[in-house]
């Protein structure tokens, strides 16, 4: 029996549910798109964001397009955009 089946059986017995992979992927994609929108809405250049977050400009560019980047880079950009967004 696979570990997924084991967990599914355990979850059913304990009133929990197994979250489908498509739900995890949709949540990840939603977060990526929110960050991309935040970068675009900031009006800041990719270079400015890269310098402020100490993340490579290419990572900022990829994030602005909604493309996957390293989690640490994602977190740094998201944190920075959250800090500057109220000041627009």
mmCIF file of N, CA and C in Angstrom:
data_model
loop_
_atom_site.group_PDB
_atom_site.id
_atom_site.type_symbol
_atom_site.label_atom_id
_atom_site.label_comp_id
_atom_site.label_asym_id
_atom_site.label_seq_id
_atom_site.Cartn_x
_atom_site.Cartn_y
_atom_site.Cartn_z
ATOM 1 N N UNK A 1 0.859 -1.179 0.000
ATOM 2 C CA UNK A 1 0.000 0.000 0.000
ATOM 3 C C UNK A 1 0.904 1.240 0.000
ATOM 4 N N UNK A 2 0.590 2.215 -0.850
ATOM 5 C CA UNK A 2 1.419 3.419 -0.932
ATOM 6 C C UNK A 2 1.187 4.325 0.267
ATOM 7 N N UNK A 3 2.119 5.243 0.485
ATOM 8 C CA UNK A 3 1.988 6.157 1.618
ATOM 9 C C UNK A 3 0.796 7.092 1.433
ATOM 10 N N UNK A 4 0.447 7.420 0.180
ATOM 11 C CA UNK A 4 -0.726 8.261 -0.065
ATOM 12 C C UNK A 4 -1.994 7.531 0.361
ATOM 13 N N UNK A 5 -2.079 6.270 0.016
ATOM 14 C CA UNK A 5 -3.251 5.488 0.422
ATOM 15 C C UNK A 5 -3.316 5.356 1.939
ATOM 16 N N UNK A 6 -2.142 5.154 2.560
ATOM 17 C CA UNK A 6 -2.090 5.077 4.023
ATOM 18 C C UNK A 6 -2.608 6.377 4.628
ATOM 19 N N UNK A 7 -2.148 7.498 4.097
ATOM 20 C CA UNK A 7 -2.583 8.781 4.637
ATOM 21 C C UNK A 7 -4.064 8.996 4.381
ATOM 22 N N UNK A 8 -4.513 8.639 3.176
ATOM 23 C CA UNK A 8 -5.929 8.808 2.848
ATOM 24 C C UNK A 8 -6.799 8.032 3.836
ATOM 25 N N UNK A 9 -6.415 6.812 4.142
ATOM 26 C CA UNK A 9 -7.175 5.993 5.090
ATOM 27 C C UNK A 9 -7.132 6.625 6.483
ATOM 28 N N UNK A 10 -5.948 7.082 6.909
ATOM 29 C CA UNK A 10 -5.827 7.726 8.209
ATOM 30 C C UNK A 10 -6.686 8.988 8.256
ATOM 31 N N UNK A 11 -6.621 9.804 7.201
ATOM 32 C CA UNK A 11 -7.362 11.064 7.153
ATOM 33 C C UNK A 11 -8.865 10.814 7.239
ATOM 34 N N UNK A 12 -9.345 9.838 6.498
ATOM 35 C CA UNK A 12 -10.779 9.529 6.530
ATOM 36 C C UNK A 12 -11.217 9.109 7.933
ATOM 37 N N UNK A 13 -10.396 8.333 8.610
ATOM 38 C CA UNK A 13 -10.732 7.908 9.971
ATOM 39 C C UNK A 13 -10.739 9.087 10.954
ATOM 40 N N UNK A 14 -9.951 10.129 10.668
ATOM 41 C CA UNK A 14 -9.816 11.244 11.597
ATOM 42 C C UNK A 14 -10.506 12.527 11.120
ATOM 43 N N UNK A 15 -11.366 12.403 10.118
ATOM 44 C CA UNK A 15 -12.139 13.546 9.658
ATOM 45 C C UNK A 15 -11.335 14.589 8.889
ATOM 46 N N UNK A 16 -10.190 14.208 8.365
ATOM 47 C CA UNK A 16 -9.397 15.116 7.541
ATOM 48 C C UNK A 16 -9.532 14.704 6.085
ATOM 49 N N UNK A 17 -8.943 15.505 5.209
ATOM 50 C CA UNK A 17 -9.023 15.140 3.808
ATOM 51 C C UNK A 17 -7.650 15.188 3.159
ATOM 52 N N UNK A 18 -7.483 14.433 2.132
ATOM 53 C CA UNK A 18 -6.260 14.455 1.346
ATOM 54 C C UNK A 18 -6.422 15.555 0.304
ATOM 55 N N UNK A 19 -5.535 16.535 0.330
ATOM 56 C CA UNK A 19 -5.626 17.648 -0.616
ATOM 57 C C UNK A 19 -5.073 17.174 -1.951
ATOM 58 N N UNK A 20 -5.860 17.308 -3.004
ATOM 59 C CA UNK A 20 -5.401 16.858 -4.321
ATOM 60 C C UNK A 20 -4.223 17.704 -4.818
ATOM 61 N N UNK A 21 -3.352 17.085 -5.587
ATOM 62 C CA UNK A 21 -2.188 17.771 -6.131
ATOM 63 C C UNK A 21 -2.596 19.009 -6.937
ATOM 64 N N UNK A 22 -3.684 18.923 -7.674
ATOM 65 C CA UNK A 22 -4.127 20.068 -8.488
ATOM 66 C C UNK A 22 -4.473 21.277 -7.616
ATOM 67 N N UNK A 23 -4.939 21.025 -6.389
ATOM 68 C CA UNK A 23 -5.252 22.120 -5.469
ATOM 69 C C UNK A 23 -3.973 22.805 -4.985
ATOM 70 N N UNK A 24 -2.933 22.014 -4.670
ATOM 71 C CA UNK A 24 -1.649 22.585 -4.286
ATOM 72 C C UNK A 24 -1.069 23.402 -5.440
ATOM 73 N N UNK A 25 -1.132 22.848 -6.645
ATOM 74 C CA UNK A 25 -0.590 23.557 -7.815
ATOM 75 C C UNK A 25 -1.343 24.853 -8.071
ATOM 76 N N UNK A 26 -2.654 24.832 -7.927
ATOM 77 C CA UNK A 26 -3.458 26.042 -8.140
ATOM 78 C C UNK A 26 -3.106 27.110 -7.103
ATOM 79 N N UNK A 27 -2.887 26.709 -5.867
ATOM 80 C CA UNK A 27 -2.526 27.659 -4.814
ATOM 81 C C UNK A 27 -1.154 28.278 -5.098
ATOM 82 N N UNK A 28 -0.218 27.461 -5.552
ATOM 83 C CA UNK A 28 1.115 27.955 -5.894
ATOM 84 C C UNK A 28 1.037 28.934 -7.054
ATOM 85 N N UNK A 29 0.288 28.581 -8.062
ATOM 86 C CA UNK A 29 0.129 29.464 -9.229
ATOM 87 C C UNK A 29 -0.527 30.781 -8.832
ATOM 88 N N UNK A 30 -1.496 30.726 -7.955
ATOM 89 C CA UNK A 30 -2.173 31.941 -7.486
ATOM 90 C C UNK A 30 -1.174 32.865 -6.777
ATOM 91 N N UNK A 31 -0.335 32.306 -5.913
ATOM 92 C CA UNK A 31 0.677 33.111 -5.220
ATOM 93 C C UNK A 31 1.663 33.723 -6.201
ATOM 94 N N UNK A 32 2.072 32.938 -7.210
ATOM 95 C CA UNK A 32 2.987 33.455 -8.228
ATOM 96 C C UNK A 32 2.375 34.631 -8.970
ATOM 97 N N UNK A 33 1.107 34.487 -9.335
ATOM 98 C CA UNK A 33 0.443 35.563 -10.083
ATOM 99 C C UNK A 33 0.241 36.804 -9.216
ATOM 100 N N UNK A 34 -0.031 36.618 -7.938
ATOM 101 C CA UNK A 34 -0.171 37.765 -7.026
ATOM 102 C C UNK A 34 1.146 38.527 -6.926
ATOM 103 N N UNK A 35 2.261 37.810 -6.824
ATOM 104 C CA UNK A 35 3.555 38.470 -6.760
ATOM 105 C C UNK A 35 3.838 39.202 -8.066
ATOM 106 N N UNK A 36 3.555 38.567 -9.179
ATOM 107 C CA UNK A 36 3.778 39.200 -10.486
ATOM 108 C C UNK A 36 2.982 40.500 -10.589
ATOM 109 N N UNK A 37 1.726 40.460 -10.171
ATOM 110 C CA UNK A 37 0.889 41.667 -10.202
ATOM 111 C C UNK A 37 1.443 42.744 -9.272
ATOM 112 N N UNK A 38 1.929 42.341 -8.096
ATOM 113 C CA UNK A 38 2.510 43.286 -7.155
ATOM 114 C C UNK A 38 3.743 43.972 -7.711
ATOM 115 N N UNK A 39 4.576 43.207 -8.393
ATOM 116 C CA UNK A 39 5.783 43.781 -9.002
ATOM 117 C C UNK A 39 5.385 44.794 -10.069
ATOM 118 N N UNK A 40 4.477 44.414 -10.927
ATOM 119 C CA UNK A 40 4.046 45.323 -12.005
ATOM 120 C C UNK A 40 3.366 46.564 -11.436
ATOM 121 N N UNK A 41 2.532 46.386 -10.421
ATOM 122 C CA UNK A 41 1.799 47.510 -9.835
ATOM 123 C C UNK A 41 2.713 48.465 -9.074
ATOM 124 N N UNK A 42 3.872 47.975 -8.635
ATOM 125 C CA UNK A 42 4.781 48.825 -7.866
ATOM 126 C C UNK A 42 5.341 49.965 -8.713
ATOM 127 N N UNK A 43 5.431 49.754 -10.014
ATOM 128 C CA UNK A 43 6.005 50.763 -10.892
ATOM 129 C C UNK A 43 7.518 50.856 -10.797
ATOM 130 N N UNK A 44 8.139 49.983 -10.011
ATOM 131 C CA UNK A 44 9.586 49.991 -9.845
ATOM 132 C C UNK A 44 10.250 49.138 -10.920
ATOM 133 N N UNK A 45 11.471 49.496 -11.251
ATOM 134 C CA UNK A 45 12.207 48.707 -12.239
ATOM 135 C C UNK A 45 12.659 47.392 -11.610
ATOM 136 N N UNK A 46 12.921 46.415 -12.470
ATOM 137 C CA UNK A 46 13.425 45.138 -11.976
ATOM 138 C C UNK A 46 14.758 45.347 -11.265
ATOM 139 N N UNK A 47 15.568 46.250 -11.789
ATOM 140 C CA UNK A 47 16.866 46.532 -11.188
ATOM 141 C C UNK A 47 16.704 47.116 -9.786
ATOM 142 N N UNK A 48 15.763 48.032 -9.628
ATOM 143 C CA UNK A 48 15.507 48.617 -8.308
ATOM 144 C C UNK A 48 15.109 47.524 -7.311
ATOM 145 N N UNK A 49 14.177 46.686 -7.695
ATOM 146 C CA UNK A 49 13.711 45.606 -6.802
ATOM 147 C C UNK A 49 14.848 44.631 -6.514
ATOM 148 N N UNK A 50 15.634 44.307 -7.534
ATOM 149 C CA UNK A 50 16.769 43.393 -7.351
ATOM 150 C C UNK A 50 17.764 43.959 -6.353
ATOM 151 N N UNK A 51 18.095 45.232 -6.504
ATOM 152 C CA UNK A 51 19.050 45.850 -5.576
ATOM 153 C C UNK A 51 18.487 45.914 -4.155
ATOM 154 N N UNK A 52 17.229 46.254 -4.029
ATOM 155 C CA UNK A 52 16.607 46.394 -2.712
ATOM 156 C C UNK A 52 16.487 45.059 -1.979
ATOM 157 N N UNK A 53 16.318 43.993 -2.727
ATOM 158 C CA UNK A 53 16.106 42.674 -2.117
ATOM 159 C C UNK A 53 17.351 41.797 -2.135
ATOM 160 N N UNK A 54 18.400 42.251 -2.837
ATOM 161 C CA UNK A 54 19.611 41.467 -3.035
ATOM 162 C C UNK A 54 19.302 40.126 -3.710
ATOM 163 N N UNK A 55 18.420 40.229 -4.696
ATOM 164 C CA UNK A 55 18.042 39.092 -5.541
ATOM 165 C C UNK A 55 18.461 39.465 -6.955
ATOM 166 N N UNK A 56 18.845 38.511 -7.739
ATOM 167 C CA UNK A 56 19.249 38.804 -9.118
ATOM 168 C C UNK A 56 18.124 39.422 -9.945
ATOM 169 N N UNK A 57 18.517 40.312 -10.865
ATOM 170 C CA UNK A 57 17.542 40.974 -11.724
ATOM 171 C C UNK A 57 16.742 39.954 -12.543
ATOM 172 N N UNK A 58 17.399 38.888 -12.984
ATOM 173 C CA UNK A 58 16.723 37.862 -13.773
ATOM 174 C C UNK A 58 15.640 37.171 -12.942
ATOM 175 N N UNK A 59 15.891 36.967 -11.671
ATOM 176 C CA UNK A 59 14.867 36.367 -10.797
ATOM 177 C C UNK A 59 13.669 37.298 -10.656
ATOM 178 N N UNK A 60 13.935 38.595 -10.529
ATOM 179 C CA UNK A 60 12.838 39.565 -10.438
ATOM 180 C C UNK A 60 12.041 39.558 -11.740
ATOM 181 N N UNK A 61 12.736 39.512 -12.859
ATOM 182 C CA UNK A 61 12.069 39.467 -14.162
ATOM 183 C C UNK A 61 11.193 38.226 -14.285
ATOM 184 N N UNK A 62 11.727 37.084 -13.879
ATOM 185 C CA UNK A 62 10.949 35.836 -13.929
ATOM 186 C C UNK A 62 9.731 35.921 -13.010
ATOM 187 N N UNK A 63 9.922 36.483 -11.810
ATOM 188 C CA UNK A 63 8.806 36.621 -10.868
ATOM 189 C C UNK A 63 7.726 37.528 -11.441
ATOM 190 N N UNK A 64 8.129 38.584 -12.138
ATOM 191 C CA UNK A 64 7.164 39.518 -12.732
ATOM 192 C C UNK A 64 6.357 38.870 -13.852
ATOM 193 N N UNK A 65 6.896 37.794 -14.398
ATOM 194 C CA UNK A 65 6.197 37.053 -15.461
ATOM 195 C C UNK A 65 5.413 35.864 -14.902
ATOM 196 N N UNK A 66 5.498 35.667 -13.586
ATOM 197 C CA UNK A 66 4.784 34.554 -12.964
ATOM 198 C C UNK A 66 5.475 33.222 -13.130
ATOM 199 N N UNK A 67 6.775 33.268 -13.434
ATOM 200 C CA UNK A 67 7.559 32.048 -13.621
ATOM 201 C C UNK A 67 8.173 31.651 -12.279
ATOM 202 N N UNK A 68 8.323 30.373 -12.072
ATOM 203 C CA UNK A 68 8.855 29.862 -10.803
ATOM 204 C C UNK A 68 10.269 30.354 -10.553
ATOM 205 N N UNK A 69 10.539 30.759 -9.302
ATOM 206 C CA UNK A 69 11.874 31.149 -8.861
ATOM 207 C C UNK A 69 12.150 30.466 -7.522
ATOM 208 N N UNK A 70 13.387 30.562 -7.056
ATOM 209 C CA UNK A 70 13.733 29.972 -5.755
ATOM 210 C C UNK A 70 12.855 30.565 -4.665
ATOM 211 N N UNK A 71 12.527 29.763 -3.678
ATOM 212 C CA UNK A 71 11.638 30.204 -2.597
ATOM 213 C C UNK A 71 12.201 31.395 -1.834
ATOM 214 N N UNK A 72 13.504 31.396 -1.556
ATOM 215 C CA UNK A 72 14.088 32.519 -0.823
ATOM 216 C C UNK A 72 13.951 33.817 -1.619
ATOM 217 N N UNK A 73 14.196 33.758 -2.919
ATOM 218 C CA UNK A 73 14.044 34.946 -3.765
ATOM 219 C C UNK A 73 12.582 35.394 -3.769
ATOM 220 N N UNK A 74 11.662 34.444 -3.889
ATOM 221 C CA UNK A 74 10.231 34.743 -3.865
ATOM 222 C C UNK A 74 9.879 35.468 -2.570
ATOM 223 N N UNK A 75 10.344 34.920 -1.448
ATOM 224 C CA UNK A 75 10.033 35.500 -0.136
ATOM 225 C C UNK A 75 10.583 36.912 0.004
ATOM 226 N N UNK A 76 11.817 37.122 -0.454
ATOM 227 C CA UNK A 76 12.431 38.450 -0.356
ATOM 228 C C UNK A 76 11.653 39.473 -1.177
ATOM 229 N N UNK A 77 11.313 39.115 -2.403
ATOM 230 C CA UNK A 77 10.579 40.044 -3.277
ATOM 231 C C UNK A 77 9.195 40.312 -2.707
ATOM 232 N N UNK A 78 8.518 39.261 -2.281
ATOM 233 C CA UNK A 78 7.176 39.414 -1.718
ATOM 234 C C UNK A 78 7.201 40.318 -0.480
ATOM 235 N N UNK A 79 8.176 40.123 0.371
ATOM 236 C CA UNK A 79 8.300 40.931 1.584
ATOM 237 C C UNK A 79 8.530 42.392 1.211
ATOM 238 N N UNK A 80 9.427 42.643 0.283
ATOM 239 C CA UNK A 80 9.739 44.008 -0.129
ATOM 240 C C UNK A 80 8.531 44.682 -0.772
ATOM 241 N N UNK A 81 7.876 43.987 -1.667
ATOM 242 C CA UNK A 81 6.688 44.559 -2.330
ATOM 243 C C UNK A 81 5.623 44.865 -1.277
ATOM 244 N N UNK A 82 5.476 44.015 -0.279
ATOM 245 C CA UNK A 82 4.515 44.262 0.797
ATOM 246 C C UNK A 82 4.872 45.490 1.621
ATOM 247 N N UNK A 83 6.159 45.741 1.784
ATOM 248 C CA UNK A 83 6.601 46.905 2.547
ATOM 249 C C UNK A 83 6.379 48.207 1.792
ATOM 250 N N UNK A 84 6.624 48.182 0.486
ATOM 251 C CA UNK A 84 6.538 49.436 -0.271
ATOM 252 C C UNK A 84 5.154 49.710 -0.821
ATOM 253 N N UNK A 85 4.301 48.704 -0.909
ATOM 254 C CA UNK A 85 2.995 48.897 -1.560
ATOM 255 C C UNK A 85 2.108 49.938 -0.874
ATOM 256 N N UNK A 86 2.099 50.075 0.457
ATOM 257 C CA UNK A 86 1.247 51.110 1.054
ATOM 258 C C UNK A 86 1.699 52.534 0.736
ATOM 259 N N UNK A 87 2.969 52.702 0.337
ATOM 260 C CA UNK A 87 3.526 54.037 0.091
ATOM 261 C C UNK A 87 3.319 54.556 -1.315
ATOM 262 N N UNK A 88 2.792 53.795 -2.200
ATOM 263 C CA UNK A 88 2.675 54.140 -3.623
ATOM 264 C C UNK A 88 2.407 55.586 -3.867
#
